[in-house]
Coordinates of C-alpha atoms and ligand atoms in Angstrom, one line a residue:
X1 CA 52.0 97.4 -72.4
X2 CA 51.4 101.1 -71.7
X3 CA 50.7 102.6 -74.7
X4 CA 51.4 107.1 -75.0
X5 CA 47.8 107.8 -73.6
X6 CA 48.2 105.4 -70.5
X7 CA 51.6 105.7 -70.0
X8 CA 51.1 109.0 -67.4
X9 CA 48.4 106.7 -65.7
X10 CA 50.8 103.5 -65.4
X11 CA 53.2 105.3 -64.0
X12 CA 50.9 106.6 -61.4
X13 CA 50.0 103.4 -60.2
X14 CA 53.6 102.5 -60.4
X15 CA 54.8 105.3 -58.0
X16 CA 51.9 104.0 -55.5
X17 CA 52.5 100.6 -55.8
X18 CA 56.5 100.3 -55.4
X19 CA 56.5 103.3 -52.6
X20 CA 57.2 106.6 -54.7
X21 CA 54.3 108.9 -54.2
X22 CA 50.9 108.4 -52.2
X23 CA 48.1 110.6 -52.4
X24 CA 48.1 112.8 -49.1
X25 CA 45.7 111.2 -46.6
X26 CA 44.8 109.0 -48.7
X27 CA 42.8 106.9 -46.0
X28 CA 40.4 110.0 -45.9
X29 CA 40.0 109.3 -49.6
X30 CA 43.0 111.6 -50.2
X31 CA 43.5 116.2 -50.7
X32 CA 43.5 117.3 -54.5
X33 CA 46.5 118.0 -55.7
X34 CA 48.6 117.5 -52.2
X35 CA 51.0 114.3 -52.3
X36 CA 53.1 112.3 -49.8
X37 CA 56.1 111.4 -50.9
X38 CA 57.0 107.7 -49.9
X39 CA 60.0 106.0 -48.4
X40 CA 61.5 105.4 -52.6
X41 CA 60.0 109.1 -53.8
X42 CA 62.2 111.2 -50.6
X43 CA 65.1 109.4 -51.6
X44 CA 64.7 109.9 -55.8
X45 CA 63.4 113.5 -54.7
X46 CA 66.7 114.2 -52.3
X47 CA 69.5 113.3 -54.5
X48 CA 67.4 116.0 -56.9
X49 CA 67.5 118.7 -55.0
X50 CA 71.5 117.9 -53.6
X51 CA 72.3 117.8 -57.2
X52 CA 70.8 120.6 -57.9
X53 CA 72.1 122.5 -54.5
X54 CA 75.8 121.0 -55.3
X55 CA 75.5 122.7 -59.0
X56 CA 74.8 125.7 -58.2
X57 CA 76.3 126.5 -54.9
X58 CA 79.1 124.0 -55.2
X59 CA 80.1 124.8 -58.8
X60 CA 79.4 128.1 -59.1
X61 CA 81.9 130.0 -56.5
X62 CA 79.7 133.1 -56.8
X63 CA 76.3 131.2 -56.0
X64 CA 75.4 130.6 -52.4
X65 CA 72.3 129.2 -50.7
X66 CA 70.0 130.2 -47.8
X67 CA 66.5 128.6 -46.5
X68 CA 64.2 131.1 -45.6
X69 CA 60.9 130.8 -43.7
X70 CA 58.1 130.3 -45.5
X71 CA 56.3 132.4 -43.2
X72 CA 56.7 136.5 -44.4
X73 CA 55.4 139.7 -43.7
X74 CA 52.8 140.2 -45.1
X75 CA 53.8 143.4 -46.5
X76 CA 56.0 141.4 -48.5
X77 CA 53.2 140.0 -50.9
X78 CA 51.9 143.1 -51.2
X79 CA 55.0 144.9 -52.0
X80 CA 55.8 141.9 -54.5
X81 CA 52.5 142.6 -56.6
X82 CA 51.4 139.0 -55.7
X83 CA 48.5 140.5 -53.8
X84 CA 47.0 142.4 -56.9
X85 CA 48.7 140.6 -59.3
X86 CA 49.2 136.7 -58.9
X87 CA 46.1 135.9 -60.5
X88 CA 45.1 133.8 -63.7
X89 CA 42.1 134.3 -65.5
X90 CA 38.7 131.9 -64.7
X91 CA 35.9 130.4 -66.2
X92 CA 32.9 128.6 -64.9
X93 CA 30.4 126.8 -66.7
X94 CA 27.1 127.5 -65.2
X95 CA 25.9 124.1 -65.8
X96 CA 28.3 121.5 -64.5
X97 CA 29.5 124.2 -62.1
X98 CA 33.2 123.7 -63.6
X99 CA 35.9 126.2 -63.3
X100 CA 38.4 126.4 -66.0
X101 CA 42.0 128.3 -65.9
X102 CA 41.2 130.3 -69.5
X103 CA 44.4 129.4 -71.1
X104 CA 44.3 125.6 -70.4
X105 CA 41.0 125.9 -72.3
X106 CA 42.0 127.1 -75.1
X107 CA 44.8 125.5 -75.2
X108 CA 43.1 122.1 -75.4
X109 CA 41.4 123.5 -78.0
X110 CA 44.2 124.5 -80.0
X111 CA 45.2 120.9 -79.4
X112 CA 42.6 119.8 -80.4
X113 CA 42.5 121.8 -83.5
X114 CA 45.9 120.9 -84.1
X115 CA 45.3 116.8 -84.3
X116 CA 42.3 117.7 -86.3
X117 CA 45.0 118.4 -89.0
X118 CA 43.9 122.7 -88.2
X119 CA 47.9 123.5 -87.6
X120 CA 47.1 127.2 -88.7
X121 CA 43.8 127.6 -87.2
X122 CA 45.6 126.3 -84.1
X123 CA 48.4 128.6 -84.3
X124 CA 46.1 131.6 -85.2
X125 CA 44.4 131.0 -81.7
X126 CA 47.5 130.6 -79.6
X127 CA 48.3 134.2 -80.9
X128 CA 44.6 135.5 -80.5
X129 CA 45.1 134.5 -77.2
X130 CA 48.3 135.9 -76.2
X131 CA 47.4 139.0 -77.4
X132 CA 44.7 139.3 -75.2
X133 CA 46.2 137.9 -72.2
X134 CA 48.8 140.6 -72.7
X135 CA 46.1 142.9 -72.6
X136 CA 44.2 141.8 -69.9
X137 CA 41.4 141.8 -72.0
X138 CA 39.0 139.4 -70.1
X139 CA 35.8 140.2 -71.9
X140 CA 38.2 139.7 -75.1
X141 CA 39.2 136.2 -74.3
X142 CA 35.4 135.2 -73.2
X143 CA 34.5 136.4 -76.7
X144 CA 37.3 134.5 -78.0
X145 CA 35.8 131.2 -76.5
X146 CA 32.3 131.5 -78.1
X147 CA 33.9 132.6 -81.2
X148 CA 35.9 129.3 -81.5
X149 CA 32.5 127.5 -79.6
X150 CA 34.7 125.9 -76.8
X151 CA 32.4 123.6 -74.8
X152 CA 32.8 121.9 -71.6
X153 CA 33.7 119.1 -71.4
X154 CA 31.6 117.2 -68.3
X155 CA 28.3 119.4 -69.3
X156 CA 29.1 120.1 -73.1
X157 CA 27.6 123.3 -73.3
X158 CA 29.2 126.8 -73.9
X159 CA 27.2 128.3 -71.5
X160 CA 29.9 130.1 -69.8
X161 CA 30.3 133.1 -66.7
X162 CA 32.4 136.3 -67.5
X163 CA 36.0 135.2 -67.3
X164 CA 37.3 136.9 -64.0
X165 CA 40.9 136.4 -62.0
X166 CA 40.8 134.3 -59.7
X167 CA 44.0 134.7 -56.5
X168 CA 46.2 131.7 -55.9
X169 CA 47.7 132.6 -52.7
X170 CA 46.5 130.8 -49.9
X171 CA 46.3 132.6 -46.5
X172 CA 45.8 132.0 -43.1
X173 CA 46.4 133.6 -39.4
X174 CA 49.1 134.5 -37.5
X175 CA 48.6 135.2 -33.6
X176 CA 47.1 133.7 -30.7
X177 CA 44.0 135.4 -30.3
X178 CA 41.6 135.5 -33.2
X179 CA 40.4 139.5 -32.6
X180 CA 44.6 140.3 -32.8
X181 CA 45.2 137.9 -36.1
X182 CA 46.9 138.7 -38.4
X183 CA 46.5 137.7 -42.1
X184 CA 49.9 136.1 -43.7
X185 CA 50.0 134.3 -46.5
X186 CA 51.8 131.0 -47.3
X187 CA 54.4 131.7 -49.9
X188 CA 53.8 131.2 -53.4
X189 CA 57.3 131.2 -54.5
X190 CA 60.6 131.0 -52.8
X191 CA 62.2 134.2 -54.4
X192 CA 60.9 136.5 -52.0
X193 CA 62.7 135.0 -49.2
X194 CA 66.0 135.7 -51.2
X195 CA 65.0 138.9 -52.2
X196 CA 64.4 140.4 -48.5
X197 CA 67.5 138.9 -47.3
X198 CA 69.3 140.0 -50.4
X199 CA 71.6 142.5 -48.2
X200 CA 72.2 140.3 -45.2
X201 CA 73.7 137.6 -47.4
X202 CA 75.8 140.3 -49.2
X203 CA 77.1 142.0 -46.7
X204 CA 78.0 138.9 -44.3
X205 CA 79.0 137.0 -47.4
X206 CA 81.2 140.2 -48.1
X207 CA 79.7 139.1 -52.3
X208 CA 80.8 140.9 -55.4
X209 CA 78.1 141.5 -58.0
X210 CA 77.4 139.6 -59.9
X211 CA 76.5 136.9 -57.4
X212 CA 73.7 134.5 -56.7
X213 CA 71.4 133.3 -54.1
X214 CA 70.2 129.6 -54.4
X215 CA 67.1 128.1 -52.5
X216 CA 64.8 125.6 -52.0
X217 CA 61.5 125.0 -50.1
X218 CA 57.8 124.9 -50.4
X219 CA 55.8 126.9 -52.3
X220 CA 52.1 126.7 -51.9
X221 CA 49.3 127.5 -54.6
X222 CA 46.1 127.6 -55.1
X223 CA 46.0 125.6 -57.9
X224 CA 42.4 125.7 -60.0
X225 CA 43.0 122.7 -62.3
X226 CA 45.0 120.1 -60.3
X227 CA 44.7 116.7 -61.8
X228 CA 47.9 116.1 -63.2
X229 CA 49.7 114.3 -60.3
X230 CA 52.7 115.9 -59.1
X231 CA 53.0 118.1 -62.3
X232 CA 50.1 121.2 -61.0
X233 CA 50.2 120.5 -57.2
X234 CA 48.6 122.7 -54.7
X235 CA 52.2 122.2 -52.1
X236 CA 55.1 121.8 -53.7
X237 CA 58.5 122.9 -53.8
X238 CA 60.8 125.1 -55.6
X239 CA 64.9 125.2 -56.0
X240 CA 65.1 128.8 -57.4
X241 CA 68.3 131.0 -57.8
X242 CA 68.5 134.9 -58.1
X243 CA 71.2 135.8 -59.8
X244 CA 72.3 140.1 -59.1
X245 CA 73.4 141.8 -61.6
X246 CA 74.4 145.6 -63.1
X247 CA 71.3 147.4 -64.7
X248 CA 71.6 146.9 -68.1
X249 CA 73.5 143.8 -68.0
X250 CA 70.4 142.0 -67.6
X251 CA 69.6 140.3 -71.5
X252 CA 73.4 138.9 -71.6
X253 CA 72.5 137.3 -68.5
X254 CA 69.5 136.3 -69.1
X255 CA 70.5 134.1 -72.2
X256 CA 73.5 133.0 -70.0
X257 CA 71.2 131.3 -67.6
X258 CA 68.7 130.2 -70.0
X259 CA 71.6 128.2 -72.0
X260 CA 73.3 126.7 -68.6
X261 CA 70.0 125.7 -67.5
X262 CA 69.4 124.0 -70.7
X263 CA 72.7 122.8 -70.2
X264 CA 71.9 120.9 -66.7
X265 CA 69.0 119.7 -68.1
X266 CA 70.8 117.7 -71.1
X267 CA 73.4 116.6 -68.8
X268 CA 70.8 114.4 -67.3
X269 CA 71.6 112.5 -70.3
X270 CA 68.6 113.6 -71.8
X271 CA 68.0 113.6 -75.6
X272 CA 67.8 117.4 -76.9
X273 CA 64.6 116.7 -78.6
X274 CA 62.8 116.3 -75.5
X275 CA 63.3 119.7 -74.3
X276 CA 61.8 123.1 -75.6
X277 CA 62.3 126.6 -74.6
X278 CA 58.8 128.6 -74.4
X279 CA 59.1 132.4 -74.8
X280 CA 56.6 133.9 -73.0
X281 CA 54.7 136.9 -74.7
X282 CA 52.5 137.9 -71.7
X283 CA 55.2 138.7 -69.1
X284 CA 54.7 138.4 -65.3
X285 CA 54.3 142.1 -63.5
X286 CA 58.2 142.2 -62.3
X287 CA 59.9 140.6 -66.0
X288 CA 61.1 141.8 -69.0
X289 CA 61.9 138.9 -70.6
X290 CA 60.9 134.7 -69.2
X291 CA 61.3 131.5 -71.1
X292 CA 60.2 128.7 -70.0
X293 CA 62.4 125.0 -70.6
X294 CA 59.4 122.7 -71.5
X295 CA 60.0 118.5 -71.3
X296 CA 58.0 116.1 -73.2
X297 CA 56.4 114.6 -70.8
X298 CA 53.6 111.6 -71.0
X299 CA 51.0 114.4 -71.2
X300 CA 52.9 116.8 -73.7
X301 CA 55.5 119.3 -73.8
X302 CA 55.1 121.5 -70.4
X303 CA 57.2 123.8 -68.4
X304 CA 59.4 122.6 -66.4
X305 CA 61.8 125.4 -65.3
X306 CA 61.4 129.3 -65.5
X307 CA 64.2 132.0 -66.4
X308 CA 62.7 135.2 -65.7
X309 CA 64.5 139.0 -66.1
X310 CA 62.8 140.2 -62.8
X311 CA 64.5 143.6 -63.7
X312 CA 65.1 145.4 -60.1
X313 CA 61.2 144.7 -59.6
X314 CA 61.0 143.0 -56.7
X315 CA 64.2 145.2 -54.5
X316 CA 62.6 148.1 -55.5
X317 CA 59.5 147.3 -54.5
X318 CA 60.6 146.2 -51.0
X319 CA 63.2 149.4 -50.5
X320 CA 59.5 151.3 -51.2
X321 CA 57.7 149.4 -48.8
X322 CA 60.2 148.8 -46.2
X323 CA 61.5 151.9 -46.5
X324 CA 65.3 150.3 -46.2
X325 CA 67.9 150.9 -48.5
X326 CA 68.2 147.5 -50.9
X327 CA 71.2 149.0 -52.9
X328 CA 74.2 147.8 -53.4
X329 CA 77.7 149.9 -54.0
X330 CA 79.3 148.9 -56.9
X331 CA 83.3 150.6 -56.6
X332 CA 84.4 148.9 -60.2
X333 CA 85.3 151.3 -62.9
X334 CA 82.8 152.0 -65.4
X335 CA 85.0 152.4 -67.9
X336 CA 82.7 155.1 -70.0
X337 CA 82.5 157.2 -67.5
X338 CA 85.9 156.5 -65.6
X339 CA 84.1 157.1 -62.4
X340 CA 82.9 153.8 -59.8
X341 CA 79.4 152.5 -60.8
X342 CA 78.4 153.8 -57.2
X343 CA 75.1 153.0 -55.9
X344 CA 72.2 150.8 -57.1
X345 CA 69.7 148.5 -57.2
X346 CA 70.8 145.0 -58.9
X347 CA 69.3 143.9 -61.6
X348 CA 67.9 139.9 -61.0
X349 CA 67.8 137.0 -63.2
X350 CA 66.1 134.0 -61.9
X351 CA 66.0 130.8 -62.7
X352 CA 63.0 128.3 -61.1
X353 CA 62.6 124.9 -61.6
X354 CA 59.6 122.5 -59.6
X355 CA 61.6 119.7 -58.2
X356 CA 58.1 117.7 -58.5
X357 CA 57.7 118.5 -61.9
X358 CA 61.3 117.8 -62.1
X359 CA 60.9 114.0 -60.1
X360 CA 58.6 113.4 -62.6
X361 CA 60.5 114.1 -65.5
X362 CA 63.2 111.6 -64.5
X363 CA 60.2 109.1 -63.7
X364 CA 58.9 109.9 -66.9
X365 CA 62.8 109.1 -68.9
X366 CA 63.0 105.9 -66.3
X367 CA 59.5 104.3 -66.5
X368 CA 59.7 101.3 -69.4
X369 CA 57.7 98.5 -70.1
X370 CA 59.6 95.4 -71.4
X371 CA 58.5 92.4 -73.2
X372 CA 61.0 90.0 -72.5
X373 CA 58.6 86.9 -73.9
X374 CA 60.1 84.1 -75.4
X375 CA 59.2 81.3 -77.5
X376 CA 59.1 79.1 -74.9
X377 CA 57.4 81.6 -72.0
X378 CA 56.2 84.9 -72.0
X379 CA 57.6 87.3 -69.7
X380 CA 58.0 91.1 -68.8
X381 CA 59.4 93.7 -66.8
X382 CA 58.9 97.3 -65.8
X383 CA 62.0 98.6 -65.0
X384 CA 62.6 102.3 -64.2
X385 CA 65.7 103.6 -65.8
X386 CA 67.4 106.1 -63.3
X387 CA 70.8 107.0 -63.7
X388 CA 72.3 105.8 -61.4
X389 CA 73.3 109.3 -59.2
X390 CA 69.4 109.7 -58.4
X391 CA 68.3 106.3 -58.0
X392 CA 66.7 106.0 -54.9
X393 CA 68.6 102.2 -54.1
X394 CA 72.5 102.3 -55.9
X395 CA 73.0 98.5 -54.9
X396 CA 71.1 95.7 -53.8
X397 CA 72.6 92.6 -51.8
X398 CA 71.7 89.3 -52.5
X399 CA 72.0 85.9 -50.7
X400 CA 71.1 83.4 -53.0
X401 CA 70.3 81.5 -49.9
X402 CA 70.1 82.6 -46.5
X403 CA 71.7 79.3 -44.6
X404 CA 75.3 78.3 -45.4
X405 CA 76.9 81.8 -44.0
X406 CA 75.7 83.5 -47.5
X407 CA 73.4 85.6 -45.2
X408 CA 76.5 86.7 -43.3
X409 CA 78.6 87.8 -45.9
X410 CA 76.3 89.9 -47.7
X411 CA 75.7 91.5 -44.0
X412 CA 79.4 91.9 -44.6
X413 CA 79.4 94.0 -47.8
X414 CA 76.0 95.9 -46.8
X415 CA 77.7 97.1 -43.9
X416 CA 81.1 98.0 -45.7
X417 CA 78.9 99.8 -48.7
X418 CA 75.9 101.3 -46.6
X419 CA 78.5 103.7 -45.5
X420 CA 79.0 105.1 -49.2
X421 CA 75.9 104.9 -50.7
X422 CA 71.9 103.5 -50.2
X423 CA 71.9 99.7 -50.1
X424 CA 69.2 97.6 -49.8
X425 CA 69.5 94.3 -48.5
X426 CA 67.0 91.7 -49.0
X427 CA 66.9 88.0 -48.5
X428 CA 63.1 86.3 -49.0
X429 CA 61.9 85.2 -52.6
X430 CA 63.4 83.8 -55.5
X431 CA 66.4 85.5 -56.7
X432 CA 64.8 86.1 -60.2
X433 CA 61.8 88.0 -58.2
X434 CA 64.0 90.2 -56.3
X435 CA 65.5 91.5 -59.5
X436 CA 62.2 92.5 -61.2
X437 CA 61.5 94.4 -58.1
X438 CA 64.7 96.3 -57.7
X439 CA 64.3 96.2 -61.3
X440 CA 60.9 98.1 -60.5
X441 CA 62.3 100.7 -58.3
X442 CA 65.5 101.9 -60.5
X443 CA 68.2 100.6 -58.5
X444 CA 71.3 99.9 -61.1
X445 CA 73.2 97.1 -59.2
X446 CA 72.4 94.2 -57.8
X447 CA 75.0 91.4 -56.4
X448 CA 73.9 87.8 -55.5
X449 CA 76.2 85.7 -52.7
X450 CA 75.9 82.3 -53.7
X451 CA 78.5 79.1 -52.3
X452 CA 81.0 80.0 -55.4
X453 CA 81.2 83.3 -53.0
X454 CA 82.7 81.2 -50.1
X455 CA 85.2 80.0 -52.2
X456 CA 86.8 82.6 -54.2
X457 CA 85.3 85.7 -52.5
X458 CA 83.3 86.8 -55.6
X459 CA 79.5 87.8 -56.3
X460 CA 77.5 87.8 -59.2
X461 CA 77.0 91.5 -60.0
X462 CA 73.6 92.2 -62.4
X463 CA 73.5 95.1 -64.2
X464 CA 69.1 96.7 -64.3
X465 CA 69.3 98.3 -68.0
X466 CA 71.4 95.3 -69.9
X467 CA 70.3 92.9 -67.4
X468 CA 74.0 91.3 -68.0
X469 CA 75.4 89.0 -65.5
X470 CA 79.2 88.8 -64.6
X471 CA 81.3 87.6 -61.8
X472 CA 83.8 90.4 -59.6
X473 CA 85.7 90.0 -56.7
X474 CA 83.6 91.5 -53.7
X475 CA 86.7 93.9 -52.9
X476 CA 85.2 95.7 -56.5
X477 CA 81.8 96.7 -55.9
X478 CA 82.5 99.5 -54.4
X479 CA 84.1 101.0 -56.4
X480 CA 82.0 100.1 -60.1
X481 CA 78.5 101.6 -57.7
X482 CA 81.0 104.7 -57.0
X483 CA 82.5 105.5 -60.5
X484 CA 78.4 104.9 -61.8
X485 CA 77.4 107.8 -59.3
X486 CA 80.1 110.2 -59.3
Ligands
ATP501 P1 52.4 127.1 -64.8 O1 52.3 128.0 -66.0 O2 52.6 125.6 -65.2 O3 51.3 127.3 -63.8 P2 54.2 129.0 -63.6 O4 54.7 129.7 -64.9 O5 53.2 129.6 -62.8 O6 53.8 127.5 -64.0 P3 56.5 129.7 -62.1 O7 55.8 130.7 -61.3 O8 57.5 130.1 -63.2 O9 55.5 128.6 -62.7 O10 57.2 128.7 -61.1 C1 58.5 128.1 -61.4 C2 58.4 126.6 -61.4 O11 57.7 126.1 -60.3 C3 57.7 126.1 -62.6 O12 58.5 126.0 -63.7 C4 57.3 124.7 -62.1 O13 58.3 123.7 -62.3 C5 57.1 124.9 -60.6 N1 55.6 125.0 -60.3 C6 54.9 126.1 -60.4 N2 53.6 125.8 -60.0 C7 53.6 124.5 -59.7 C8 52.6 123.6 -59.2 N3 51.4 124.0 -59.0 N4 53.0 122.3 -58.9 C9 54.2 121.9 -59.1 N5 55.2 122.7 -59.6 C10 54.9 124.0 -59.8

């Protein structure tokens, strides 16, 4: 059994082994922090993002979506701040040569202070630290590690460089000929895409303030410390929404979103006490306010979604640049004034959430270990929990045997269900075997076609969690798999 500290590990290994998430060219020993998703993984991974898509575009009459390139002009990271700005500050150690993001090192520390039974000591450092990130006091922050002697921990010295930022945004070039190239940069977040096509999508959506834009894509970093499988990944992808609002409506907003995305998070059937918000004290260079919602995860409570008050940051920053109008005209009554709100520039709220970080939250909820041991044998399981919505398989078809026309039959109901929803038909191996697997890989249902079947047209349905066994016309499974995903 897994116990808290190899728990993250075992379900590493489990995503490999049962064909969730490989590590990217992996027969070239693998890429750091860049993973394949496998033929399990792209399935749990794209009824994420259509839930997410369908609840805010589908639900939400005011949201819609777009998918922008990932390619921009390259004015637009400058314009954006991300080409001064998206930075976080570095550390090496000058004898094993390691670099450190600052923060994660004194967080571990703090950590570490903290399970030392330190809680205050700890907390005192968190806010020491803060305050000088807020600051940008680098030589601050070094000072801060020798005072509190953080060591490294492959050399175990503190012999440390001056803390300097460090760029994540990867570039490369654009153009045929080298002497004409070009440098672009691969996006680091999605929200530029919406923000630049913020007036096309108004104006041909003919959209009311306040309305939102909903995406998702790739976003690329260049991630410093990335060994925390899909959680801190160098490509990975984003489902963000900008949400445009009037100036000055932007805090009642702000906790608006940050509630209904708590909200979406606990309708995952979550418990609350797995979640956190995190308000941030060193803001981004475009908020005003940003929480983050942090889940429990095997490693510890981390971020897992962003709402940020981007203010009108990022428009105004590309109306400068582009030197196009980004304003929107407002022609409700302002009702202190009596006169139309007229011309501006919206106001965003933003909410971004990692759908890898988010995949592994739900593997994280699903992953379980279970002695099922007897007196008479011992036994286990690992069985991934999934509701049933993202659940890569929603039913798995049986024969018990494959001669006798059972093979045929459940051909029969595969071919009638596979039109609904993902089944998985499978016919080698002991029937007990075959539910461990799809046991293994989360799928909720499984029916067996034994000779009973021929007779009175009913299957043994099995249910993953309870591992209860009943017996239902075949004319209802469709329908139980169907009210279990709706
Ligand atoms: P962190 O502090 O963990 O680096 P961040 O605050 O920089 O994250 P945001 O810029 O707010 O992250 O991005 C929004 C969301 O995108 C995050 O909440 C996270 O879920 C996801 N995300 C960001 N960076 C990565 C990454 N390297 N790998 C996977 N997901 C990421």
């Amino acid at each position: 059994m897994a116990t808290d500290n190899n728990r993250f590990q075992a379900i590493i290994s489990h995503c490999k082994e049962y064909g969730f998430i490989f590590p990217s060219s992996e027969i070239y020993d693998g890429l750091a922090a860049v993973y394949d998703y496998g033929q399990w993984g792209s399935e749990l991974k794209k009824n994420i993002k259509d839930h997410w898509w369908k609840s805010m575009t589908q639900l939400n009459e005011n949201i819609v979506g777009i998918d922008a390139a990932i390619f921009m002009h390259p004015t637009t990271w400058k314009a954006s701040g991300h080409v001064d700005n998206f930075s976080d500050p570095m550390i090496d150690n000058k004898d094993s040569n390691k670099r450190y993001r600052v923060d994660h090192l004194i967080e571990a520390k703090a950590e570490e202070l903290e399970k030392e039974g330190h809680e205050e000591q700890a907390e005192i450092l968190l806010k020491e630290m803060d305050t000088l990130l807020a600051a940008d006091d680098l030589a601050g922050l070094k000072r801060l590690i020798e005072t509190y002697k953080i060591n490294c921990s492959v050399s175990g010295t503190g012999n440390w460089t001056d803390v300097r930022q460090f760029n994540l945004m990867f570039s490369t070039q654009m153009g045929s000929v080298s002497e004409d190239a070009n440098e672009i940069y691969l996006r680091p977040e999605t929200a530029q895409g919406i923000f630049v096509n913020f007036l096309n999508v108004q104006k041909t959506g003919r959209l009311k303030i306040p309305f939102g834009i909903a995406q998702i894509g790739k976003a690329f970093r260049n991630e410093i410390v990335a060994r925390q499988f899909v959680f801190r990944m160098r490509e990975f992808e984003q489902m963000e929404m900008q949400f445009f609002i009037r100036p000055g409506t932007q805090k009642q907003w702000y906790e608006h979103w940050k509630q209904e995305r708590m909200n979406w998070h606990l309708a995952l059937g979550i418990s609350a006490e797995k979640y956190r918000f995190h308000n941030h004290v060193k803001l981004a260079h475009y908020a005003d306010a940003a929480s983050d919602i942090e889940y429990d995860f095997p490693i510890g409570f981390k971020e897992v979604e962003g709402i940020h008050s981007r203010t009108d940051f990022d428009l105004t920053q590309h109306q400068l640049y582009s030197k196009k109008k980004l304003q929107y005209f407002d022609n409700d009554i302002n009702e202190e004034t009596g006169k139309p709100y007229g011309n501006y520039i919206p106001y965003v709220v933003e909410t971004s959430i990692g759908l890898d970080r988010t995949v592994l939250l739900l593997l994280s909820e699903a992953y379980e270990e279970q002695d099922l041991s007897t007196e008479e044998k011992k036994d286990s399981r690992v069985v991934l929990k999934f509701p049933p919505k993202f659940a890569p398989i929603k039913l798995a078809i049986l024969p018990l045997v494959k001669k006798d026309g059972l093979a045929e039959i459940a051909k029969d109901i595969m071919n009638d269900c596979k039109l609904h929803f993902k089944c998985f038909y499978e016919e080698k191996d002991t029937i007990g075997k075959r539910y461990r697997r799809m046991d293994a890989l989360g799928t909720p249902f499984c029916v067996t076609v034994d000779h009973q079947t021929k007779e009175d047209n009913t299957v043994t349905i099995r249910y993953r969690d309870s591992m209860k066994q009943e017996r239902i016309p075949i004319a209802q499974i469709k329908d139980i798999v169907q009210t279990a995903i709706s």
